[in-house]
Amino acid sequence: MSSRNTIEKIIEGIKHSLILFMVAVTLASFAIGIFLVFFTNLGGDISWSQNVSLDFLLINIFGFQSPQFNLGITFLFFLSVYLICYLYCLIYPHSILRQNIFRKWNLIRTKRLQEQKSVRPEQNSNLLIIAISWFSGYFLLSVIIDTIQQLFGVTLGNPLTENALLSFFYLSAAPLNEEILFRVLLLGVPLLLIFSPIKKGNFVLFLNHPYKFLAPNKTRYTIMCISIVIVINSVIFGMSHVFFGGGYEVGKITQAALGGLVLAWIYYRYGLATAIVFHWISNFVFFAYSILGFYLFGTPWNTETDSIFLSAISIGFIIIGILFLYQLTTKILKKYVVN
């Protein structure tokens, strides 16, 4: 038993160190994004001072005419929203700095409280650590899915335009747009309508974090209904990327549906801000470093395999994903099989 505990501590230590590195990587991407948009000529004839159409998935689905907005101002708006969500996850429910400085004391305290059944394990977890951990697990699985699909000639496609600046802008705006549509409107609202008799409180707070309102009344019926809604939501999310996303091929359905499943769970369990940060990492962070590699070294900006920065970041996320999925699988087996 002691050797197993030692192994688990080593795994947790490695994962935790890599997560802290990814915190630095993701935080630096804010500055990188501003530099790329406002201080480079990536867009050629298109610059941050020009007006562009908001060609979003939400607009494409409902057939609305795309409005024109200033690229730079709109980019800063979305970046500000992501920064607010990021900082919220960084400090809630416990600051990630405090959690690491007093990590040993926190583990001892949490273990005692768990034994007294006065706190759940995730209540002592930082939301940014949760977002990075779940994203890493998803990223690992998506790489595996893509590899298997390519063996059978099924590809993901490429939604990027020929302009690096426009591609970065649209990918940067997508997380907020898609989380409002798919998580709030197509997941939160249905849950609100289904469970409105047991909901007590402000509907805005419910849509921000459904779990807080549904957990006290959790039954087999609520678990079944929530699971069905989440699965349906993830399937719609996956299919919409092919039918309305533009440039994606059928192979994207599987990968996007998996991402939708994880995002739906995170939104329900940990709140909208955590889901937005997860989605932001997938779009903004990866593409910011991809374009930075293109700007500094001339590596292709529209492919992941040839990017110096993306290769290093991807390896980090894959290692975290392996460790996280191992811990998650062990936890599930202990809860439902061993016991």
XYZ file of C-alpha atoms in Angstrom, residues 13-290:
278
model
C 3.675 15.837 -8.320
C 4.635 15.495 -11.994
C 1.139 16.431 -13.142
C 1.013 19.399 -10.807
C 4.385 20.727 -11.982
C 3.360 20.440 -15.632
C 0.053 22.171 -14.910
C 1.917 25.093 -13.338
C 4.027 25.290 -16.490
C 0.848 25.330 -18.587
C -0.541 28.107 -16.409
C 2.484 30.193 -17.384
C 2.082 29.194 -21.041
C -1.608 30.078 -21.171
C -1.140 33.326 -19.254
C 1.612 34.443 -21.639
C -0.683 33.822 -24.613
C -2.712 36.938 -23.731
C 0.322 39.145 -24.386
C 1.252 37.108 -27.455
C -2.227 37.601 -28.905
C -2.094 41.374 -28.433
C 1.370 41.496 -30.008
C 0.306 39.469 -33.048
C -2.853 41.473 -33.730
C -1.602 45.007 -33.097
C 2.167 44.948 -33.670
C 2.692 42.676 -36.682
C 1.612 42.662 -40.313
C 0.212 39.140 -40.332
C -2.980 40.209 -42.078
C -1.258 41.769 -45.075
C -3.845 44.133 -46.537
C -6.085 43.532 -43.520
C -5.141 45.228 -40.254
C -6.653 45.592 -36.802
C -8.097 49.015 -37.701
C -10.415 47.649 -40.390
C -13.984 46.424 -40.099
C -14.653 42.718 -40.595
C -17.777 40.569 -40.513
C -18.467 38.447 -37.449
C -18.674 35.135 -39.286
C -19.670 33.066 -36.260
C -21.299 29.656 -35.959
C -24.312 31.192 -34.199
C -24.876 33.535 -37.146
C -24.393 30.767 -39.718
C -26.878 28.430 -38.036
C -29.714 30.951 -37.958
C -28.859 32.519 -41.314
C -28.413 36.047 -39.990
C -26.502 38.650 -41.947
C -23.013 39.062 -40.505
C -22.565 42.524 -38.942
C -19.371 44.529 -39.424
C -17.209 45.449 -36.444
C -13.741 46.874 -35.939
C -11.347 43.939 -35.758
C -9.055 45.376 -33.092
C -11.766 46.608 -30.732
C -13.764 43.401 -31.096
C -10.641 41.319 -30.472
C -9.939 43.266 -27.278
C -13.528 42.746 -26.141
C -13.285 38.982 -26.478
C -9.809 38.957 -24.954
C -11.114 40.932 -21.958
C -13.901 38.405 -21.396
C -11.414 35.534 -21.525
C -9.060 37.326 -19.147
C -11.884 37.853 -16.639
C -12.859 34.174 -16.857
C -9.203 33.150 -16.597
C -8.556 35.258 -13.499
C -11.758 33.999 -11.910
C -10.662 30.399 -12.433
C -7.173 31.316 -11.224
C -8.434 32.391 -7.787
C -11.623 30.349 -7.285
C -12.458 28.578 -5.032
C -8.851 28.875 -3.831
C -6.075 30.884 -5.449
C -3.758 28.662 -7.436
C -0.778 30.382 -5.762
C -2.171 29.799 -2.290
C -3.008 26.236 -3.194
C 0.591 25.564 -4.221
C 2.342 27.449 -1.432
C 0.275 25.696 1.224
C -0.330 22.556 -0.822
C 0.779 20.065 1.829
C -1.305 21.736 4.536
C -4.298 21.888 2.175
C -4.037 18.165 1.409
C -3.953 17.283 5.114
C -6.871 19.611 5.872
C -8.934 18.341 2.922
C -8.330 14.712 3.897
C -9.572 15.387 7.424
C -12.659 17.182 6.142
C -13.385 14.373 3.680
C -13.203 11.861 6.502
C -15.771 13.988 8.319
C -17.788 14.127 5.035
C -17.958 17.900 5.264
C -16.246 18.593 1.930
C -16.061 16.930 -1.466
C -12.592 16.534 -3.080
C -13.389 18.907 -5.962
C -14.437 21.663 -3.564
C -10.769 22.169 -2.708
C -9.673 22.195 -6.362
C -8.744 25.296 -8.294
C -10.929 25.841 -11.379
C -7.971 26.615 -13.635
C -6.297 23.357 -12.630
C -9.584 21.584 -13.364
C -9.859 23.242 -16.795
C -6.266 22.398 -17.755
C -6.573 18.815 -16.463
C -9.794 18.084 -18.344
C -8.508 19.784 -21.480
C -5.355 17.666 -21.362
C -7.407 14.489 -21.102
C -9.597 15.606 -23.999
C -6.575 16.622 -26.071
C -4.968 13.206 -25.629
C -8.171 11.397 -26.629
C -8.727 13.701 -29.613
C -5.196 12.977 -30.875
C -5.906 9.248 -30.596
C -9.243 9.644 -32.410
C -7.675 11.693 -35.196
C -4.852 9.164 -35.624
C -7.284 6.242 -35.889
C -9.556 8.102 -38.311
C -6.645 9.014 -40.571
C -5.768 5.321 -40.874
C -9.142 4.909 -42.590
C -8.823 8.055 -44.676
C -11.171 10.128 -42.505
C -9.858 13.652 -41.996
C -10.846 16.616 -39.837
C -10.652 19.267 -42.534
C -9.368 22.807 -42.098
C -11.656 25.783 -41.355
C -8.882 28.383 -41.511
C -8.893 31.161 -44.073
C -5.840 32.073 -46.143
C -5.315 35.104 -43.918
C -3.542 34.409 -40.608
C -4.973 37.468 -38.858
C -8.583 36.717 -39.817
C -8.192 33.059 -38.852
C -6.804 34.057 -35.465
C -9.618 36.552 -34.957
C -12.401 34.073 -35.747
C -10.857 31.272 -33.695
C -10.392 33.703 -30.803
C -14.031 34.759 -30.874
C -15.473 31.246 -31.230
C -15.184 30.049 -27.580
C -17.451 32.747 -26.145
C -19.860 32.543 -29.067
C -20.154 28.750 -28.948
C -20.311 28.453 -25.168
C -23.222 30.898 -25.021
C -25.036 29.033 -27.802
C -24.343 25.405 -26.938
C -23.830 25.456 -23.201
C -26.081 28.265 -21.971
C -28.898 28.212 -24.544
C -28.876 24.545 -25.603
C -27.904 22.965 -22.275
C -28.566 25.381 -19.438
C -31.992 26.500 -20.680
C -33.306 22.928 -21.251
C -32.116 21.935 -17.764
C -33.797 25.038 -16.376
C -37.084 24.147 -18.089
C -36.951 20.479 -17.064
C -36.089 21.110 -13.428
C -37.785 24.471 -12.886
C -40.055 23.074 -10.122
C -37.046 22.201 -7.952
C -34.998 25.272 -8.840
C -34.861 27.958 -6.200
C -33.061 31.183 -6.994
C -32.071 33.488 -9.800
C -32.316 31.930 -13.274
C -29.152 33.763 -14.364
C -27.210 32.066 -11.571
C -28.705 28.740 -12.623
C -27.562 29.236 -16.219
C -24.103 30.182 -14.983
C -23.674 27.035 -12.866
C -26.547 24.485 -13.005
C -24.902 22.013 -10.616
C -25.243 24.343 -7.630
C -29.017 24.235 -7.984
C -29.468 20.611 -9.058
C -26.987 18.868 -6.742
C -29.093 19.229 -3.544
C -31.996 17.471 -5.298
C -29.963 14.829 -7.125
C -31.883 11.605 -7.773
C -31.716 8.840 -10.359
C -34.262 10.762 -12.404
C -32.252 13.981 -12.409
C -29.002 12.144 -13.189
C -30.649 10.342 -16.124
C -32.207 13.527 -17.514
C -28.997 15.518 -17.149
C -26.985 12.753 -18.848
C -29.409 12.576 -21.785
C -29.380 16.345 -22.288
C -25.565 16.431 -22.118
C -25.204 13.626 -24.690
C -27.693 15.250 -27.079
C -25.916 18.575 -26.646
C -22.527 17.057 -27.467
C -23.855 15.345 -30.619
C -25.397 18.602 -31.848
C -22.136 20.394 -31.079
C -20.144 17.857 -33.092
C -22.449 17.843 -36.117
C -22.788 21.632 -36.237
C -19.058 22.025 -36.840
C -19.400 20.100 -40.103
C -22.760 21.419 -41.298
C -22.266 25.058 -40.280
C -18.581 25.443 -39.397
C -17.218 25.745 -42.931
C -14.076 23.849 -43.954
C -14.469 20.938 -41.555
C -14.994 17.412 -42.855
C -16.897 14.459 -41.432
C -13.987 13.392 -39.226
C -14.513 16.514 -37.134
C -17.875 15.222 -35.868
C -16.280 12.626 -33.589
C -13.622 14.942 -32.228
C -15.990 17.878 -31.724
C -18.634 15.635 -30.134
C -16.041 14.428 -27.622
C -15.083 18.028 -26.916
C -18.759 18.927 -26.585
C -19.278 16.096 -24.110
C -16.420 17.276 -21.895
C -17.424 20.934 -22.222
C -21.037 20.139 -21.347
C -19.921 18.259 -18.235
C -17.553 21.046 -17.198
C -20.232 23.699 -17.737
C -22.758 21.739 -15.691
C -20.358 20.754 -12.926
C -17.944 23.686 -12.648
C -19.693 26.607 -14.329
C -19.614 28.695 -17.484
C -16.272 30.419 -16.813
C -14.452 27.077 -16.562
C -15.987 25.873 -19.833
C -15.015 29.113 -21.574
C -11.404 28.806 -20.357
C -11.288 25.176 -21.562
C -12.559 26.218 -25.008
C -10.250 29.253 -25.054
C -7.197 27.042 -24.495
C -8.229 24.843 -27.414
C -8.667 27.755 -29.822
C -6.804 30.873 -28.734
C -3.763 29.478 -26.910
C -2.862 26.873 -29.519
C -3.301 29.223 -32.454
C -1.454 32.106 -30.772
C 1.656 29.957 -30.387
C 1.231 28.546 -33.890
